[in-house]
mmCIF file of C-alpha atoms in Angstrom:
data_model
loop_
_atom_site.group_PDB
_atom_site.id
_atom_site.type_symbol
_atom_site.label_atom_id
_atom_site.label_comp_id
_atom_site.label_asym_id
_atom_site.label_seq_id
_atom_site.Cartn_x
_atom_site.Cartn_y
_atom_site.Cartn_z
ATOM 1 C CA MET E 22 3.260 25.328 17.175
ATOM 2 C CA LYS E 23 4.841 24.639 20.593
ATOM 3 C CA GLN E 24 7.002 21.640 21.359
ATOM 4 C CA ALA E 25 4.504 20.924 24.148
ATOM 5 C CA ASP E 26 1.797 20.466 21.512
ATOM 6 C CA ILE E 27 3.921 17.802 19.758
ATOM 7 C CA SER E 28 4.582 15.962 23.035
ATOM 8 C CA GLN E 29 0.869 16.071 23.891
ATOM 9 C CA VAL E 30 -0.031 14.378 20.573
ATOM 10 C CA SER E 31 2.677 11.786 20.945
ATOM 11 C CA HIS E 32 1.535 10.967 24.476
ATOM 12 C CA TYR E 33 -2.098 10.659 23.349
ATOM 13 C CA LEU E 34 -1.193 8.349 20.477
ATOM 14 C CA GLN E 35 0.616 5.955 22.815
ATOM 15 C CA GLN E 36 -2.434 5.925 25.067
ATOM 16 C CA LEU E 37 -4.640 5.206 22.039
ATOM 17 C CA GLN E 38 -2.374 2.336 21.094
ATOM 18 C CA ASP E 39 -2.703 0.929 24.642
ATOM 19 C CA ASN E 40 -6.482 1.273 24.675
ATOM 20 C CA ILE E 41 -7.043 -0.320 21.263
ATOM 21 C CA CYS E 42 -4.730 -3.236 22.065
ATOM 22 C CA HIS E 43 -6.548 -3.870 25.330
ATOM 23 C CA GLY E 44 -9.949 -3.846 23.558
ATOM 24 C CA LEU E 45 -8.788 -6.217 20.840
ATOM 25 C CA GLU E 46 -7.056 -8.591 23.287
ATOM 26 C CA THR E 47 -10.186 -8.746 25.359
ATOM 27 C CA GLU E 48 -12.332 -9.496 22.335
ATOM 28 C CA ASP E 49 -9.956 -12.227 21.143
ATOM 29 C CA GLY E 50 -9.768 -13.952 24.507
ATOM 30 C CA LEU E 51 -6.698 -15.969 23.620
ATOM 31 C CA ALA E 52 -3.921 -14.108 21.793
ATOM 32 C CA THR E 53 -2.096 -11.127 23.235
ATOM 33 C CA PHE E 54 0.020 -8.528 21.545
ATOM 34 C CA THR E 55 3.773 -8.834 21.685
ATOM 35 C CA GLU E 56 5.762 -5.599 21.573
ATOM 36 C CA GLU E 57 8.967 -4.686 19.819
ATOM 37 C CA ARG E 58 10.588 -1.303 20.315
ATOM 38 C CA TRP E 59 12.744 0.065 17.587
ATOM 39 C CA ASN E 60 14.812 3.141 16.707
ATOM 40 C CA HIS E 61 14.725 5.169 13.502
ATOM 41 C CA THR E 62 17.999 6.158 11.834
ATOM 42 C CA GLY E 63 17.037 9.826 11.667
ATOM 43 C CA GLY E 64 15.771 9.919 15.275
ATOM 44 C CA GLY E 65 12.832 8.687 17.251
ATOM 45 C CA GLY E 66 11.346 5.215 16.803
ATOM 46 C CA GLY E 67 8.276 3.277 17.666
ATOM 47 C CA ARG E 68 6.412 0.442 19.368
ATOM 48 C CA THR E 69 5.230 -2.391 17.077
ATOM 49 C CA ARG E 70 2.580 -4.627 18.649
ATOM 50 C CA PHE E 71 1.745 -7.839 16.834
ATOM 51 C CA MET E 72 -0.855 -10.566 17.379
ATOM 52 C CA ALA E 73 -1.195 -13.930 15.620
ATOM 53 C CA LYS E 74 -3.185 -17.216 15.807
ATOM 54 C CA GLY E 75 -5.811 -15.931 18.165
ATOM 55 C CA LYS E 76 -9.277 -17.271 18.746
ATOM 56 C CA VAL E 77 -10.746 -14.400 16.677
ATOM 57 C CA PHE E 78 -7.812 -12.682 14.929
ATOM 58 C CA GLU E 79 -5.577 -14.685 12.606
ATOM 59 C CA LYS E 80 -3.149 -11.787 12.415
ATOM 60 C CA GLY E 81 -3.082 -8.183 13.431
ATOM 61 C CA GLY E 82 -0.917 -5.301 14.544
ATOM 62 C CA VAL E 83 -1.255 -1.938 16.206
ATOM 63 C CA ASN E 84 1.759 0.298 15.707
ATOM 64 C CA PHE E 85 2.874 3.559 17.223
ATOM 65 C CA SER E 86 5.746 5.556 15.702
ATOM 66 C CA HIS E 87 7.334 8.978 16.196
ATOM 67 C CA VAL E 88 10.191 9.444 13.769
ATOM 68 C CA ARG E 89 12.327 12.297 12.499
ATOM 69 C CA GLY E 90 14.206 12.784 9.229
ATOM 70 C CA ASP E 91 16.308 15.337 7.354
ATOM 71 C CA THR E 92 14.160 15.376 4.194
ATOM 72 C CA LEU E 93 10.447 14.810 3.717
ATOM 73 C CA PRO E 94 9.788 11.665 1.605
ATOM 74 C CA LYS E 95 8.470 12.151 -1.925
ATOM 75 C CA ALA E 96 5.127 10.602 -0.875
ATOM 76 C CA ALA E 97 4.570 13.693 1.349
ATOM 77 C CA THR E 98 5.715 16.313 -1.130
ATOM 78 C CA VAL E 99 3.887 15.246 -4.310
ATOM 79 C CA THR E 100 1.037 17.583 -3.429
ATOM 80 C CA ARG E 101 3.298 19.927 -1.452
ATOM 81 C CA PRO E 102 6.360 20.610 -3.624
ATOM 82 C CA HIS E 103 7.139 23.780 -1.668
ATOM 83 C CA LEU E 104 8.007 21.608 1.356
ATOM 84 C CA ALA E 105 10.639 19.538 -0.443
ATOM 85 C CA GLY E 106 13.946 19.529 1.416
ATOM 86 C CA ARG E 107 12.446 20.286 4.832
ATOM 87 C CA LYS E 108 13.236 18.272 7.946
ATOM 88 C CA PHE E 109 10.196 16.460 9.337
ATOM 89 C CA GLN E 110 8.628 14.706 12.270
ATOM 90 C CA ALA E 111 5.915 12.112 11.735
ATOM 91 C CA MET E 112 3.935 10.405 14.453
ATOM 92 C CA GLY E 113 0.886 8.150 14.402
ATOM 93 C CA VAL E 114 -0.939 4.980 15.251
ATOM 94 C CA SER E 115 -1.724 2.567 12.451
ATOM 95 C CA LEU E 116 -3.485 -0.739 12.725
ATOM 96 C CA VAL E 117 -4.766 -3.610 10.611
ATOM 97 C CA MET E 118 -6.729 -6.604 11.889
ATOM 98 C CA HIS E 119 -7.197 -9.792 9.840
ATOM 99 C CA PRO E 120 -9.789 -12.074 11.513
ATOM 100 C CA ASP E 121 -9.779 -15.844 11.076
ATOM 101 C CA ASN E 122 -13.542 -16.148 10.489
ATOM 102 C CA PRO E 123 -14.348 -15.012 6.879
ATOM 103 C CA TYR E 124 -17.686 -13.589 8.154
ATOM 104 C CA VAL E 125 -15.774 -11.055 10.284
ATOM 105 C CA PRO E 126 -14.442 -8.167 8.216
ATOM 106 C CA ALA E 127 -10.863 -6.978 8.195
ATOM 107 C CA SER E 128 -10.354 -3.423 9.447
ATOM 108 C CA HIS E 129 -7.773 -0.688 9.190
ATOM 109 C CA ALA E 130 -7.365 2.557 11.131
ATOM 110 C CA ASN E 131 -4.815 5.310 11.243
ATOM 111 C CA VAL E 132 -4.328 8.709 12.831
ATOM 112 C CA ARG E 133 -1.216 10.764 12.334
ATOM 113 C CA LEU E 134 0.502 14.151 12.529
ATOM 114 C CA ILE E 135 3.261 15.310 10.226
ATOM 115 C CA ILE E 136 5.404 18.411 10.811
ATOM 116 C CA ALA E 137 7.698 19.958 8.210
ATOM 117 C CA GLU E 138 10.441 22.072 9.708
ATOM 118 C CA LYS E 139 12.913 24.632 8.366
ATOM 119 C CA PRO E 140 15.336 26.911 10.284
ATOM 120 C CA GLY E 141 14.019 30.423 10.524
ATOM 121 C CA SER E 142 10.460 29.448 9.543
ATOM 122 C CA ASP E 143 7.417 28.419 11.415
ATOM 123 C CA PRO E 144 6.761 24.673 11.270
ATOM 124 C CA ILE E 145 4.017 23.549 8.893
ATOM 125 C CA TRP E 146 1.813 20.739 10.256
ATOM 126 C CA TRP E 147 -1.102 18.656 9.156
ATOM 127 C CA PHE E 148 -3.126 15.720 10.536
ATOM 128 C CA GLY E 149 -4.509 12.790 8.603
ATOM 129 C CA GLY E 150 -6.113 9.409 9.128
ATOM 130 C CA GLY E 151 -9.401 7.558 9.130
ATOM 131 C CA TYR E 152 -10.611 3.965 9.123
ATOM 132 C CA ASP E 153 -12.166 1.512 6.654
ATOM 133 C CA LEU E 154 -13.848 -1.858 6.680
ATOM 134 C CA THR E 155 -13.133 -4.789 4.323
ATOM 135 C CA PRO E 156 -15.734 -7.524 4.479
ATOM 136 C CA TYR E 157 -15.593 -10.800 2.606
ATOM 137 C CA TYR E 158 -19.186 -11.761 3.370
ATOM 138 C CA ALA E 159 -20.960 -8.465 3.791
ATOM 139 C CA PHE E 160 -24.097 -7.604 5.781
ATOM 140 C CA GLU E 161 -26.145 -4.405 5.360
ATOM 141 C CA GLU E 162 -26.563 -3.864 9.111
ATOM 142 C CA ASP E 163 -22.850 -4.137 9.716
ATOM 143 C CA CYS E 164 -22.035 -1.511 7.088
ATOM 144 C CA VAL E 165 -24.740 0.807 8.436
ATOM 145 C CA HIS E 166 -23.433 0.491 12.006
ATOM 146 C CA TRP E 167 -19.828 1.167 10.842
ATOM 147 C CA HIS E 168 -20.794 4.260 8.937
ATOM 148 C CA LYS E 169 -23.244 5.600 11.569
ATOM 149 C CA THR E 170 -20.495 5.386 14.142
ATOM 150 C CA ALA E 171 -18.128 7.283 11.841
ATOM 151 C CA CYS E 172 -20.825 9.855 11.179
ATOM 152 C CA GLN E 173 -21.425 10.429 14.891
ATOM 153 C CA ALA E 174 -17.740 10.906 15.499
ATOM 154 C CA CYS E 175 -17.578 13.602 12.859
ATOM 155 C CA LEU E 176 -20.866 15.422 13.621
ATOM 156 C CA PRO E 177 -19.505 17.764 16.359
ATOM 157 C CA PHE E 178 -16.994 19.148 13.825
ATOM 158 C CA GLY E 179 -19.472 20.073 11.087
ATOM 159 C CA GLU E 180 -22.463 18.645 9.242
ATOM 160 C CA ASN E 181 -20.502 17.943 6.061
ATOM 161 C CA ILE E 182 -17.388 16.413 7.594
ATOM 162 C CA TYR E 183 -18.563 12.794 7.465
ATOM 163 C CA LYS E 184 -20.004 13.233 3.956
ATOM 164 C CA ASN E 185 -16.758 14.758 2.654
ATOM 165 C CA TYR E 186 -14.422 12.278 4.332
ATOM 166 C CA LYS E 187 -16.635 9.348 3.421
ATOM 167 C CA LYS E 188 -16.418 10.385 -0.239
ATOM 168 C CA TRP E 189 -12.645 10.833 0.094
ATOM 169 C CA CYS E 190 -12.386 7.311 1.575
ATOM 170 C CA ASP E 191 -14.376 5.755 -1.319
ATOM 171 C CA GLU E 192 -12.106 7.518 -3.798
ATOM 172 C CA TYR E 193 -8.859 6.701 -1.943
ATOM 173 C CA PHE E 194 -9.416 3.009 -1.243
ATOM 174 C CA TYR E 195 -10.141 2.268 -4.846
ATOM 175 C CA LEU E 196 -8.219 -0.225 -6.932
ATOM 176 C CA LYS E 197 -8.060 1.475 -10.298
ATOM 177 C CA HIS E 198 -6.767 -1.596 -12.108
ATOM 178 C CA ARG E 199 -9.676 -3.677 -10.720
ATOM 179 C CA LYS E 200 -12.295 -0.901 -10.960
ATOM 180 C CA GLU E 201 -13.595 -1.682 -7.490
ATOM 181 C CA THR E 202 -13.316 -0.365 -3.977
ATOM 182 C CA ARG E 203 -11.188 -2.271 -1.426
ATOM 183 C CA GLY E 204 -14.110 -2.551 0.953
ATOM 184 C CA VAL E 205 -17.134 -0.585 2.136
ATOM 185 C CA GLY E 206 -15.148 2.526 3.115
ATOM 186 C CA GLY E 207 -15.480 4.699 6.193
ATOM 187 C CA LEU E 208 -13.405 7.838 6.665
ATOM 188 C CA PHE E 209 -10.258 9.137 5.042
ATOM 189 C CA PHE E 210 -8.681 12.613 5.426
ATOM 190 C CA ASP E 211 -5.298 14.177 4.897
ATOM 191 C CA ASP E 212 -3.793 17.678 4.910
ATOM 192 C CA LEU E 213 -6.033 18.623 7.831
ATOM 193 C CA ASN E 214 -4.968 22.036 9.097
ATOM 194 C CA GLU E 215 -7.845 24.377 8.202
ATOM 195 C CA TRP E 216 -8.871 24.529 11.837
ATOM 196 C CA ASP E 217 -6.612 25.570 14.677
ATOM 197 C CA PHE E 218 -4.294 22.955 16.155
ATOM 198 C CA GLU E 219 -6.491 22.157 19.131
ATOM 199 C CA LYS E 220 -9.583 21.492 16.992
ATOM 200 C CA CYS E 221 -7.671 19.306 14.548
ATOM 201 C CA PHE E 222 -6.159 17.357 17.444
ATOM 202 C CA ALA E 223 -9.660 16.968 18.968
ATOM 203 C CA PHE E 224 -10.928 15.585 15.649
ATOM 204 C CA ILE E 225 -8.278 12.842 15.364
ATOM 205 C CA ARG E 226 -9.034 11.922 18.984
ATOM 206 C CA ALA E 227 -12.697 11.537 18.080
ATOM 207 C CA VAL E 228 -11.817 9.334 15.119
ATOM 208 C CA GLY E 229 -9.299 7.260 17.052
ATOM 209 C CA GLU E 230 -11.606 6.695 19.988
ATOM 210 C CA SER E 231 -14.573 5.679 17.806
ATOM 211 C CA TYR E 232 -12.715 2.907 16.028
ATOM 212 C CA LEU E 233 -13.469 0.165 18.647
ATOM 213 C CA GLN E 234 -17.068 1.428 18.881
ATOM 214 C CA ALA E 235 -17.436 0.910 15.164
ATOM 215 C CA TYR E 236 -15.597 -2.438 14.894
ATOM 216 C CA LEU E 237 -16.130 -4.561 18.009
ATOM 217 C CA PRO E 238 -19.948 -4.873 17.749
ATOM 218 C CA ILE E 239 -19.463 -6.301 14.237
ATOM 219 C CA VAL E 240 -16.825 -8.739 15.434
ATOM 220 C CA GLN E 241 -19.056 -9.834 18.311
ATOM 221 C CA LYS E 242 -21.988 -10.427 15.937
ATOM 222 C CA ARG E 243 -20.097 -12.446 13.306
ATOM 223 C CA LYS E 244 -17.291 -14.296 15.079
ATOM 224 C CA HIS E 245 -19.433 -17.371 15.822
ATOM 225 C CA GLU E 246 -20.684 -17.861 12.279
ATOM 226 C CA SER E 247 -19.847 -21.350 10.961
ATOM 227 C CA PHE E 248 -17.609 -21.532 7.880
ATOM 228 C CA GLY E 249 -15.697 -24.085 5.819
ATOM 229 C CA GLU E 250 -13.114 -24.388 3.082
ATOM 230 C CA ARG E 251 -15.249 -22.460 0.566
ATOM 231 C CA GLU E 252 -15.415 -19.344 2.759
ATOM 232 C CA LYS E 253 -11.696 -19.558 3.725
ATOM 233 C CA SER E 254 -10.733 -19.884 0.062
ATOM 234 C CA PHE E 255 -12.799 -16.835 -0.862
ATOM 235 C CA GLN E 256 -11.327 -14.858 2.042
ATOM 236 C CA CYS E 257 -7.823 -15.653 0.832
ATOM 237 C CA TYR E 258 -8.792 -14.678 -2.710
ATOM 238 C CA ARG E 259 -10.209 -11.328 -1.559
ATOM 239 C CA ARG E 260 -7.181 -10.682 0.662
ATOM 240 C CA GLY E 261 -5.241 -10.557 -2.569
ATOM 241 C CA ARG E 262 -6.981 -7.263 -3.295
ATOM 242 C CA TYR E 263 -5.845 -5.990 0.069
ATOM 243 C CA VAL E 264 -2.234 -6.760 -0.761
ATOM 244 C CA GLU E 265 -2.526 -5.140 -4.219
ATOM 245 C CA PHE E 266 -3.839 -1.905 -2.730
ATOM 246 C CA ASN E 267 -1.275 -1.667 0.061
ATOM 247 C CA LEU E 268 1.717 -2.292 -2.209
ATOM 248 C CA LEU E 269 0.558 -0.188 -5.156
ATOM 249 C CA TYR E 270 -1.365 2.769 -3.699
ATOM 250 C CA ASP E 271 -1.214 3.068 0.086
ATOM 251 C CA ARG E 272 0.407 6.349 1.062
ATOM 252 C CA GLY E 273 1.343 5.166 4.508
ATOM 253 C CA THR E 274 3.226 2.168 3.135
ATOM 254 C CA ILE E 275 5.030 4.277 0.546
ATOM 255 C CA PHE E 276 5.833 7.033 3.137
ATOM 256 C CA GLY E 277 7.183 4.461 5.575
ATOM 257 C CA ILE E 278 9.470 2.830 3.006
ATOM 258 C CA GLN E 279 10.702 6.166 1.606
ATOM 259 C CA SER E 280 11.404 7.539 5.041
ATOM 260 C CA GLY E 281 13.527 4.558 6.015
ATOM 261 C CA GLY E 282 11.001 3.152 8.446
ATOM 262 C CA ARG E 283 11.125 -0.328 9.908
ATOM 263 C CA THR E 284 10.098 -2.718 7.096
ATOM 264 C CA GLU E 285 8.646 -5.399 9.327
ATOM 265 C CA SER E 286 6.338 -2.833 10.953
ATOM 266 C CA ILE E 287 5.317 -1.265 7.674
ATOM 267 C CA LEU E 288 4.432 -4.599 5.994
ATOM 268 C CA MET E 289 2.737 -5.912 9.137
ATOM 269 C CA SER E 290 -0.551 -4.816 7.443
ATOM 270 C CA LEU E 291 -0.344 -7.673 4.941
ATOM 271 C CA PRO E 292 -2.586 -10.725 5.574
ATOM 272 C CA PRO E 293 -1.047 -14.063 6.623
ATOM 273 C CA THR E 294 -2.398 -16.154 3.761
ATOM 274 C CA VAL E 295 -3.460 -14.996 0.287
ATOM 275 C CA GLN E 296 -4.569 -16.651 -3.003
ATOM 276 C CA TRP E 297 -4.488 -15.334 -6.537
ATOM 277 C CA GLN E 298 -6.670 -17.375 -8.885
ATOM 278 C CA TYR E 299 -6.420 -16.647 -12.528
ATOM 279 C CA ASN E 300 -9.545 -14.950 -13.884
ATOM 280 C CA TRP E 301 -11.761 -16.428 -11.170
ATOM 281 C CA GLN E 302 -15.391 -15.251 -11.226
ATOM 282 C CA PRO E 303 -18.048 -15.818 -8.532
ATOM 283 C CA THR E 304 -21.204 -17.640 -9.466
ATOM 284 C CA GLU E 305 -24.132 -15.278 -10.066
ATOM 285 C CA GLY E 306 -26.510 -15.134 -7.134
ATOM 286 C CA THR E 307 -24.038 -16.306 -4.510
ATOM 287 C CA ALA E 308 -22.875 -14.386 -1.457
ATOM 288 C CA GLU E 309 -19.475 -14.071 -3.124
ATOM 289 C CA HIS E 310 -21.103 -12.470 -6.184
ATOM 290 C CA ARG E 311 -23.168 -10.073 -4.015
ATOM 291 C CA LEU E 312 -20.012 -8.723 -2.446
ATOM 292 C CA THR E 313 -18.776 -7.141 -5.662
ATOM 293 C CA GLU E 314 -22.179 -6.355 -7.148
ATOM 294 C CA LYS E 315 -23.752 -4.813 -4.084
ATOM 295 C CA PHE E 316 -21.095 -3.738 -1.604
ATOM 296 C CA LEU E 317 -17.861 -2.919 -3.429
ATOM 297 C CA ILE E 318 -19.328 0.194 -4.994
ATOM 298 C CA PRO E 319 -19.679 3.582 -3.288
ATOM 299 C CA ARG E 320 -23.039 3.772 -1.445
ATOM 300 C CA ASP E 321 -24.750 5.990 1.074
ATOM 301 C CA TRP E 322 -25.016 3.993 4.301
ATOM 302 C CA VAL E 323 -26.304 6.624 6.707
#
């Protein structure tokens, strides 16, 4: 892999961050992203962009990073023990948006490239990423739109790509201790290098550029729904599941911490307000009950 290839990916990811931030700011209509630039101890750094107290988004962030290190973190070598001890570069865009209105789902997206390097050997690279949707009050048509958009983004790369990465997403964003999915899924992929570099790069561009197409129509449809204390309380309760997943299972969070990344940027994904209620159970037949009974299980949406 040429150094020019790495620069090309890094340049694209910064453009993607710019485009997504512009789309989300336009949709919010009030809040704008503030930017902090930071340096990594091993080399490189990133641009953290953070939004809070908007008209639509209570909290959100869109981060770009391109960092280097002397040793791949354990999170990256668990399934690749032969790469332990190699130097690395990691670059990506990662975002999480937490809306104020409980009828608007939270969303997450990430695209990344990791390169393991060793003197005298060719670098080993792989792409990863995806996006997923976490509704509190779920609607069939929103889930169908989200997954159809993901499916269309994948289709040029093979008929089974969406099916395989949708299944991977269902399995990955699963809270084992709760026996439920975090949300209604989407796409998740890692270790992507079975195609040549250009095709893999084209695929993450397709995923990255379809995120706003998948998310903004749902935001536009639900952001004017009226809500009260009951809905906000349930939103805060369900946000607790988001925190549990990110701190216990999320590979990106673990990789970032292990690689000495910027803690504020890594934990930016956590929601602003959360509740844990002991052994709370929704009343049967309510919208809150339907979420877990009908939506937080793997389903075919397309």
